[in-house]
XYZ file of C-alpha atoms in Angstrom:
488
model
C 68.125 128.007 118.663
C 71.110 126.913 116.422
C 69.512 127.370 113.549
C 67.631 130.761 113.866
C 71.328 132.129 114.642
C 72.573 130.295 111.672
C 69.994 132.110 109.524
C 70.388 135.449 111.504
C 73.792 135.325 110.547
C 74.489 133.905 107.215
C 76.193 136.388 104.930
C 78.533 136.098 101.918
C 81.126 134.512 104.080
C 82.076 133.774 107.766
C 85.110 135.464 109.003
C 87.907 133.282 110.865
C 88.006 133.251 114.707
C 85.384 135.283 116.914
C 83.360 138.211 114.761
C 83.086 140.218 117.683
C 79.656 141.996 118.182
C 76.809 141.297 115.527
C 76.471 144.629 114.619
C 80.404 146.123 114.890
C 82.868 145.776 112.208
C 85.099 142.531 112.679
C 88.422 144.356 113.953
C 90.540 140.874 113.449
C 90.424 141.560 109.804
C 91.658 145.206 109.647
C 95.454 144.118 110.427
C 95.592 142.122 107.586
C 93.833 144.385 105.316
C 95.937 147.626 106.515
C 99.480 145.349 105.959
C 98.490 144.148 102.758
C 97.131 147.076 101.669
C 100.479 148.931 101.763
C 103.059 146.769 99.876
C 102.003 148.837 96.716
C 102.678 152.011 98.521
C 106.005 151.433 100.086
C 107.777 150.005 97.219
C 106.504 152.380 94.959
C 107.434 154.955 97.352
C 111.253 153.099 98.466
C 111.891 153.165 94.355
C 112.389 156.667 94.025
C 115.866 156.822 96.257
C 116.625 154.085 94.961
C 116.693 155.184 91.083
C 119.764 157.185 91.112
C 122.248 154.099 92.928
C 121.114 151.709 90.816
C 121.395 153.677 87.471
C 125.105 154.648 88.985
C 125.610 150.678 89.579
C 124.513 148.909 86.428
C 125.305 151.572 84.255
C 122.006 153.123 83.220
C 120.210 156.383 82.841
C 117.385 158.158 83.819
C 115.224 156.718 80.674
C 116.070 153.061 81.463
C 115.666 152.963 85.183
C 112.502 154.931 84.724
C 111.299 151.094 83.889
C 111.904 150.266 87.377
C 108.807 152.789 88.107
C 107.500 151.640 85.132
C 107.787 148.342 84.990
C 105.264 147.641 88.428
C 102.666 149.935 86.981
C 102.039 148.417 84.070
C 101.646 145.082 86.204
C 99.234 146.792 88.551
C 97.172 148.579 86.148
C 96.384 145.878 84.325
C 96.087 143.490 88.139
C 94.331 145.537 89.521
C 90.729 145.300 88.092
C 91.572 141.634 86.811
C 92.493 140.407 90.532
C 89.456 142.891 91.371
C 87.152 141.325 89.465
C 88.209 137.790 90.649
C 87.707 138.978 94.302
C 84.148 139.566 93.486
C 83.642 136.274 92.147
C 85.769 134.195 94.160
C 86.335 135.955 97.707
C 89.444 137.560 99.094
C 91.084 134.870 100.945
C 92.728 133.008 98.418
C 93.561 136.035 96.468
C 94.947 137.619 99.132
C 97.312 134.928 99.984
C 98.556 134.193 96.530
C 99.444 138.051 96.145
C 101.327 138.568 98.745
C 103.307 135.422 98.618
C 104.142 136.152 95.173
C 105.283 139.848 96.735
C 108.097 137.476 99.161
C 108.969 136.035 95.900
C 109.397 139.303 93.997
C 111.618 140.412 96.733
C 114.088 137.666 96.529
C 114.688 137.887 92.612
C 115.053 141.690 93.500
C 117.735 140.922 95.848
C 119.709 139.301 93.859
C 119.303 140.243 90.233
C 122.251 140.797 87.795
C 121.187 143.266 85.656
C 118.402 146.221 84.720
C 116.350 143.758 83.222
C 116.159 141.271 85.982
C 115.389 144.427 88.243
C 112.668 145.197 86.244
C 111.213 141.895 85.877
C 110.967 141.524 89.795
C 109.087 144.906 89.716
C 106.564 143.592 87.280
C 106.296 140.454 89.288
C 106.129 142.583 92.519
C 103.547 144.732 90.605
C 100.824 141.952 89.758
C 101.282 140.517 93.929
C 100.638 143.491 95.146
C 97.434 144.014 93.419
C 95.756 141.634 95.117
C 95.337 143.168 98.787
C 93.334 146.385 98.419
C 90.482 145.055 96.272
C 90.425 142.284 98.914
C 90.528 144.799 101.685
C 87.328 146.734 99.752
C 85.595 143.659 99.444
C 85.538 142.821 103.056
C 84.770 146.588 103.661
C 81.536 146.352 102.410
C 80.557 142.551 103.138
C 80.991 143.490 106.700
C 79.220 146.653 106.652
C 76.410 144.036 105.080
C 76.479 142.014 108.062
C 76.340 144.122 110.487
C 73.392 145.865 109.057
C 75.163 149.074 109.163
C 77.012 152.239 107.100
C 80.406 151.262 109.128
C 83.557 151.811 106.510
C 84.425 155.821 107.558
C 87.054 154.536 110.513
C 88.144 151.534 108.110
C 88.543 153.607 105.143
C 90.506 155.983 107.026
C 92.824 153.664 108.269
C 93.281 152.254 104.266
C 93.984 155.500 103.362
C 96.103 156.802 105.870
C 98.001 153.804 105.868
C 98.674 153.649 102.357
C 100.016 157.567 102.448
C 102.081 157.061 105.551
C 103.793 154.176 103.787
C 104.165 156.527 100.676
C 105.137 159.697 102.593
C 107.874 157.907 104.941
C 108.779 155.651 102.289
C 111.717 157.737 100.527
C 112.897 158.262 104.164
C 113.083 154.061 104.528
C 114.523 153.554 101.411
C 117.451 156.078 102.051
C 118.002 154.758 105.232
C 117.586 150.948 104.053
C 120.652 151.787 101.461
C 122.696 153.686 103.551
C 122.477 150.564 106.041
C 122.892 147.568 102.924
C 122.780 149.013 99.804
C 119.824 149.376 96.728
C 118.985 145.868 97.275
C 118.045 146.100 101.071
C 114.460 147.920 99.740
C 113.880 144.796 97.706
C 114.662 142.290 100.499
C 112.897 144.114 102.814
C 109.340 142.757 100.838
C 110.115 139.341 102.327
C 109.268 139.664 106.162
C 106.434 141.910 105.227
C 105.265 139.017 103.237
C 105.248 136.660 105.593
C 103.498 138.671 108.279
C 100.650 138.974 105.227
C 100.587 135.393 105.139
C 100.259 134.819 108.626
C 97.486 137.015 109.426
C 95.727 136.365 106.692
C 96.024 132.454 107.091
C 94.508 133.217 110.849
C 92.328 135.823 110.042
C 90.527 136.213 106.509
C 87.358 134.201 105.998
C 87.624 130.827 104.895
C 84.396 130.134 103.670
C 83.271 133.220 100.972
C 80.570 133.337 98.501
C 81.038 135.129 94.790
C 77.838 138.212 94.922
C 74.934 137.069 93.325
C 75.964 139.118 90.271
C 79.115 137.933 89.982
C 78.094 134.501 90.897
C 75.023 133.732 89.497
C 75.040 131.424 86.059
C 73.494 132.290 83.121
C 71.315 129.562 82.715
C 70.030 130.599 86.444
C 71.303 127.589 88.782
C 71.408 128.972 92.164
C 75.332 129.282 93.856
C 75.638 126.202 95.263
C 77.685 127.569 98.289
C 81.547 128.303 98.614
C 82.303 126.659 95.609
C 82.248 129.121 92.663
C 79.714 127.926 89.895
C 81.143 127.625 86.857
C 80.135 130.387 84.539
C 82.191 132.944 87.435
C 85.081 131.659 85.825
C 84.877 133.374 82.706
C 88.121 135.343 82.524
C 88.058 137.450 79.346
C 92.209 136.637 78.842
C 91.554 138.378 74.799
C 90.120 141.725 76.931
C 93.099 141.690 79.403
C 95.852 141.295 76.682
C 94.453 144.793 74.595
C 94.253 146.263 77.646
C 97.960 145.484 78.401
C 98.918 145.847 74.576
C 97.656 149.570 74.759
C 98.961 150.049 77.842
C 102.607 149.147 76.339
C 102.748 150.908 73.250
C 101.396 153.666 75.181
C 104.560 153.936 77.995
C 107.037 152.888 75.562
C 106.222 155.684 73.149
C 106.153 158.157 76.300
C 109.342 157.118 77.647
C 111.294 157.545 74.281
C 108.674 159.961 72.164
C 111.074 159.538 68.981
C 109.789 160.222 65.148
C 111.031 156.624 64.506
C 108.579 155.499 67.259
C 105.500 157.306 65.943
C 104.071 153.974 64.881
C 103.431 153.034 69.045
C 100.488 155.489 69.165
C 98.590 154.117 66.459
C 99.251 150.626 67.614
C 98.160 151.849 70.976
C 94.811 153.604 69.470
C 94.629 150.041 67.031
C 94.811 147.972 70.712
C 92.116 150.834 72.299
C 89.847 150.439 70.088
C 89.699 147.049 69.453
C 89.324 146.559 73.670
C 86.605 148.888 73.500
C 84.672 146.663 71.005
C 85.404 143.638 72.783
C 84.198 144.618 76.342
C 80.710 146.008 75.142
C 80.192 142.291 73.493
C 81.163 139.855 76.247
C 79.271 138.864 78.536
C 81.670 138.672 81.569
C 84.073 141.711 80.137
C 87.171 142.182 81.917
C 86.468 146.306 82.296
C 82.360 146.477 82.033
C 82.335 149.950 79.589
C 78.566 149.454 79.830
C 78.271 149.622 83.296
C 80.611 152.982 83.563
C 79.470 154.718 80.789
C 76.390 154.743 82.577
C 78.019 155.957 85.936
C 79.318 159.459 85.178
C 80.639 160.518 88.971
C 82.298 157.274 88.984
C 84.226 158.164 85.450
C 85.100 161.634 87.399
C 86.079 160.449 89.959
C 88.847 157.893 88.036
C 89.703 161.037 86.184
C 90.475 163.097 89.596
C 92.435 159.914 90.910
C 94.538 159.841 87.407
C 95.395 163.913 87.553
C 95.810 163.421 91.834
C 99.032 161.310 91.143
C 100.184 162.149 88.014
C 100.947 164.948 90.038
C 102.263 163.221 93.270
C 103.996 160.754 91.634
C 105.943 163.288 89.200
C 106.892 165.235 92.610
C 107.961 161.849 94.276
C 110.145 160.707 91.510
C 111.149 164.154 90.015
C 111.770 165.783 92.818
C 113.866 163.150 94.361
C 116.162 162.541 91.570
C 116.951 165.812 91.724
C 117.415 166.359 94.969
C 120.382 163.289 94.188
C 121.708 164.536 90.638
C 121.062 168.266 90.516
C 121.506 168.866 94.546
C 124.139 166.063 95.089
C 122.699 164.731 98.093
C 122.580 161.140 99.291
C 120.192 158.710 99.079
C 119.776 158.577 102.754
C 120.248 162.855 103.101
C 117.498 163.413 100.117
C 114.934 161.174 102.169
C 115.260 162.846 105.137
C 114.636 165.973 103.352
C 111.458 164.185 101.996
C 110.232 163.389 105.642
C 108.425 166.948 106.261
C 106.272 165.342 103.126
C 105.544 162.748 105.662
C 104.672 164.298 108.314
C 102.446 167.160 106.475
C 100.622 164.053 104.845
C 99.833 162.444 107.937
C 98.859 165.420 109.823
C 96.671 166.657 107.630
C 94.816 162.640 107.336
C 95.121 162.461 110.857
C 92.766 165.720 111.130
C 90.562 165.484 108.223
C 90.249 161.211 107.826
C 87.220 160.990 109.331
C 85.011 163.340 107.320
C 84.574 162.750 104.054
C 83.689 166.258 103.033
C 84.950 165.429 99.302
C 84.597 168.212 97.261
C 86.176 169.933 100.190
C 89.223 167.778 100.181
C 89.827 167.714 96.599
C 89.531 171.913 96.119
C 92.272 172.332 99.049
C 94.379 169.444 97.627
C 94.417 170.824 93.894
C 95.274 174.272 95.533
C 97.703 173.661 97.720
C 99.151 171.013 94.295
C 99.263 174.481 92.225
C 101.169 175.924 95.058
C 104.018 174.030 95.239
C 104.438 173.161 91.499
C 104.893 177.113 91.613
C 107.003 176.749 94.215
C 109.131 174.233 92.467
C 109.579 176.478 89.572
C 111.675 178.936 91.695
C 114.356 176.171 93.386
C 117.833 176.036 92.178
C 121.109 174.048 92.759
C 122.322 176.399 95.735
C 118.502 176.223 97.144
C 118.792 176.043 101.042
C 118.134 172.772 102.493
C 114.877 174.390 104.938
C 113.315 175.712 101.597
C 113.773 172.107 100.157
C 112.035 170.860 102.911
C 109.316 173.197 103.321
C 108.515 172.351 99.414
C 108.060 169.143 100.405
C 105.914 169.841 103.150
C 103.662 171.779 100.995
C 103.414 168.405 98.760
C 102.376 166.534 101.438
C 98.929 168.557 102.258
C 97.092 167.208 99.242
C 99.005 163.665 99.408
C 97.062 163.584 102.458
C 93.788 164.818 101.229
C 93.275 163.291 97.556
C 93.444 160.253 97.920
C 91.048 159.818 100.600
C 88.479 161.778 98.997
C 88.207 159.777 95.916
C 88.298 156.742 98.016
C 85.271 157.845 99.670
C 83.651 158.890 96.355
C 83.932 155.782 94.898
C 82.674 154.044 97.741
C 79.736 155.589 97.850
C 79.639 155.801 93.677
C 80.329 152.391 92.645
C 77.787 149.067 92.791
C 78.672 147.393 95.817
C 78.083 144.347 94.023
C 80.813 145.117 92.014
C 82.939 147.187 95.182
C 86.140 144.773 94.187
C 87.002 145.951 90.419
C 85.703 149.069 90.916
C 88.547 149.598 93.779
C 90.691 147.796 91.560
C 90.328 150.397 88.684
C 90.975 152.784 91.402
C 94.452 152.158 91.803
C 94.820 151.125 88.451
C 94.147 154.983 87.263
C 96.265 156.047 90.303
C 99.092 153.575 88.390
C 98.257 155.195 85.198
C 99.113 158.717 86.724
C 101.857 156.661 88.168
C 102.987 155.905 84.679
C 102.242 158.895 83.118
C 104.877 160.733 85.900
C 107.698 158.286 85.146
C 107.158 158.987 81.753
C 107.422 162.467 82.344
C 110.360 162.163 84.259
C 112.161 160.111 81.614
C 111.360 163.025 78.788
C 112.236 165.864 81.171
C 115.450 164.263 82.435
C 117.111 162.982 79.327
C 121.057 163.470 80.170
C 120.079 163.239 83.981
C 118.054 165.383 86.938
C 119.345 169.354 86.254
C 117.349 172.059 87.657
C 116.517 172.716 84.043
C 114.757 169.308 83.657
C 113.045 170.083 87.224
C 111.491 173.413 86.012
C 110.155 171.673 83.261
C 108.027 168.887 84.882
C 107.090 171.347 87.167
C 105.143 172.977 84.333
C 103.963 169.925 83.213
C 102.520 168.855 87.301
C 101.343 172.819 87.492
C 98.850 172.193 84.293
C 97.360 168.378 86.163
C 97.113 170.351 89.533
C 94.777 173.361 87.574
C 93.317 170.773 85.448
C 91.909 168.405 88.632
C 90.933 171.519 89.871
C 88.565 172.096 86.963
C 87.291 168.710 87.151
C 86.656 169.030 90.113
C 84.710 172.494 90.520
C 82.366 171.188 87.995
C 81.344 168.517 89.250
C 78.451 168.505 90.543
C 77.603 165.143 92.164
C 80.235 165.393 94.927
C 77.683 167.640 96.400
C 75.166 164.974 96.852
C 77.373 162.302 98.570
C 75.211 160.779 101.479
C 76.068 157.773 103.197
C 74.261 154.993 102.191
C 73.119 151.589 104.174
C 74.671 148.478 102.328
């Protein structure tokens, strides 16, 4: 009897404590998944109060504190599909746990650095432990819709999503409220509880005993996986592959930040670092981004493209927007994210009414539309602007924060090889960081001598062309019309 269970049940790994039913997703694991999932979200979200009080404390502008944003997107985009990638091989657990503790760890530095510098450093620290949760959370997604036998991840999914866009939505509202309480360092101190509760449930909850897919797993040679104990050749980390990647990332931002004639030589070193990446990960064997394996998965390349132009836009609005809401409309921190909180609650209505169909090509149409809306309606706010027009821009915002991100979550899902589910979620977020990184950038070249309404108007143009651009990419695309839900 013991044994024909054993082999009914055997799967990649056993979760901790009581499954639940054979065939229903393992509901002790979505806590852990959900809280993880959201430390990205809520300090890159808290940040954007928090720019204009710490430039006003340690003495720095717009184009240095813009590192602050920076700074943890460079550390994500480049953790992402590397923390992915060792998910896949290695199982979440131990992944998990090492991210978030290094995310209690962040926090602390934050709270007490002396200077821009040491700020940023904690951010790029905070960056890389936050990476590790989401792939994790992906990875159990679709291990447990393997157990169970059945197409179970809409409800889970959801709840990622809408959790990770309620944290980002209400975050501005936290952070002003968490300075007006302590001060700028309150939204860096806050990280430490929320890493311990990460800790906990994940100690009690995550599987303990997980097996690397056969893929990922499997040696060369062709020695079986000898159970929960990687084989060796999974631990191939191509460290040369990771380091151009991060190289051209670099020389990329810095050049945006501060596009200067004297700087002109960062784009060719960028292009230099590109190229030579490119060449390395179509040699390797274990690559740290598989080219091959994308360039022969053109929906999944579209829909990394739609995720890059979704929050290039969003993020320009969050950061943008906010800084001038401080500078150019002299509010408070805590007044300018209270005037952000209709973005909340627009965001989380619409979720809360659409999360559970996927409809993608659906979502991503309205969400592009209703982006060109209010990029037009940015263009036409000024420094006497009522505060219930302020607010009803953001509301606008909100409708696609709550309808892009979801969709391309379920495209990839249903787009990427769910033997590879972990770095494929990882580059997920890594080209949301890269739109990430492309707004701060913005932000930095529209706001030179601070957040005017002349500086506003400007990145509005700039979000206006992504919003018709994902649009485009979006109309065209023909594969979102074939989405089907598929049995693991």
């Amino acid at each position: 009897m013991i044994p024909t269970l054993r082999a009914r049940f055997q799967q990649r790994f056993t979760p901790a404590g009581d499954a639940g039913p054979p065939d229903r997703f393992n509901r002790r694991l979505i806590a852990p998944m959900v809280l993880g999932s959201v430390l990205n979200p809520v300090n890159s979200s808290m940040i954007a109060v928090a720019l204009v009080p710490i430039g006003s404390a340690l003495g720095a502008p717009p184009s240095q504190t813009a590192w602050l944003v920076s700074g943890l997107y460079l550390a994500t985009a480049v953790g992402q599909p590397v923390i992915g990638r060792l998910v896949d091989m290695f199982g979440p657990r131990r992944l998990y746990l090492i991210g978030t503790a290094m995310v209690g760890v962040a926090g602390l530095l934050g709270s007490v650095a002396p200077s821009l510098g040491a700020l940023v450093a904690a951010r790029v620290l905070l960056g890389f432990g936050t990476s590790a949760a989401y792939p994790a959370a992906m990875y159990l997604t679709r291990s447990e819709a393997e157990r169970t036998g059945r197409d179970s991840p809409a409800g889970v999914l959801t709840a990622l999503a809408v959790s990770a866009q309620t944290v980002s939505v209400v975050g501005p509202t936290l952070g002003g409220l968490l300075i007006g309480l302590g001060g700028w360092r309150t939204i860096f101190l806050v990280n430490v509880p929320l890493s311990l509760a990460c800790l906990v449930l994940g100690a009690l909850r995550l599987p303990k005993g997980t097996k690397a897919t056969k893929a990922a797993a499997e040696p060369a040679d062709g020695t079986a996986d000898t159970g929960d104990v990687p084989v060796p050749a999974a631990c191939g980390i191509d460290l040369p592959g990771m380091a151009l990647f991060a190289a051209l990332l670099v020389a990329l931002m810095v050049f945006l930040m501060e596009p200067r004639a004297e700087g002109l030589y960062l784009p060719v070193l960028a292009v230099l670092a590109g190229a030579a990446f490119a060449r390395r990960e179509l040699r390797v064997p274990e690559p740290f981004i598989d080219l091959r394996v994308l360039g022969g998965n053109g929906p999944l390349l579209a829909t990394f493209l739609r995720q890059f132009l979704s929050y290039t836009t969003a993020y320009a609005f969050l950061y943008g927007f906010t800084q001038w809401l401080e500078e150019g409309r002299g509010l408070h921190a805590a007044a300018a994210g209270l005037v952000l909180l209709p973005l909340s609650l627009s965001g989380l209505l619409v979720s809360a009414i659409t999360g559970r169909r996927e409809a993608v090509r659906g979502k991503l149409v309205v969400g592009s539309l209703v982006q060109i809306a209010g990029c037009a309606a940015m263009l036409t706010l000024q420094a006497g602007t009522a505060m219930w027009l302020l607010a009803a821009v953001g509301a606008l915002m909100g409708v696609p924060q709550g309808l892009n991100g979801l969709a391309n979550q379920n495209a990839l899902y249903r787009q990427a090889d769910p033997a590879r589910i972990g770095s494929a979620a990882g580059l997920l977020r890594t080209f949301m960081y890269l739109g990430a990184m492309a707004a701060s950038a913005a932000d930095a070249a529209f706001f030179t001598h601070g957040a005017d309404t002349g500086g506003l108007h400007h990145l509005s143009l700039f979000m206006l062309a992504g919003a018709v651009l994902l649009l485009a990419v979006t109309v065209i695309d023909r594969s979102l019309g074939t989405l089907t839900p598929r049995k693991a």
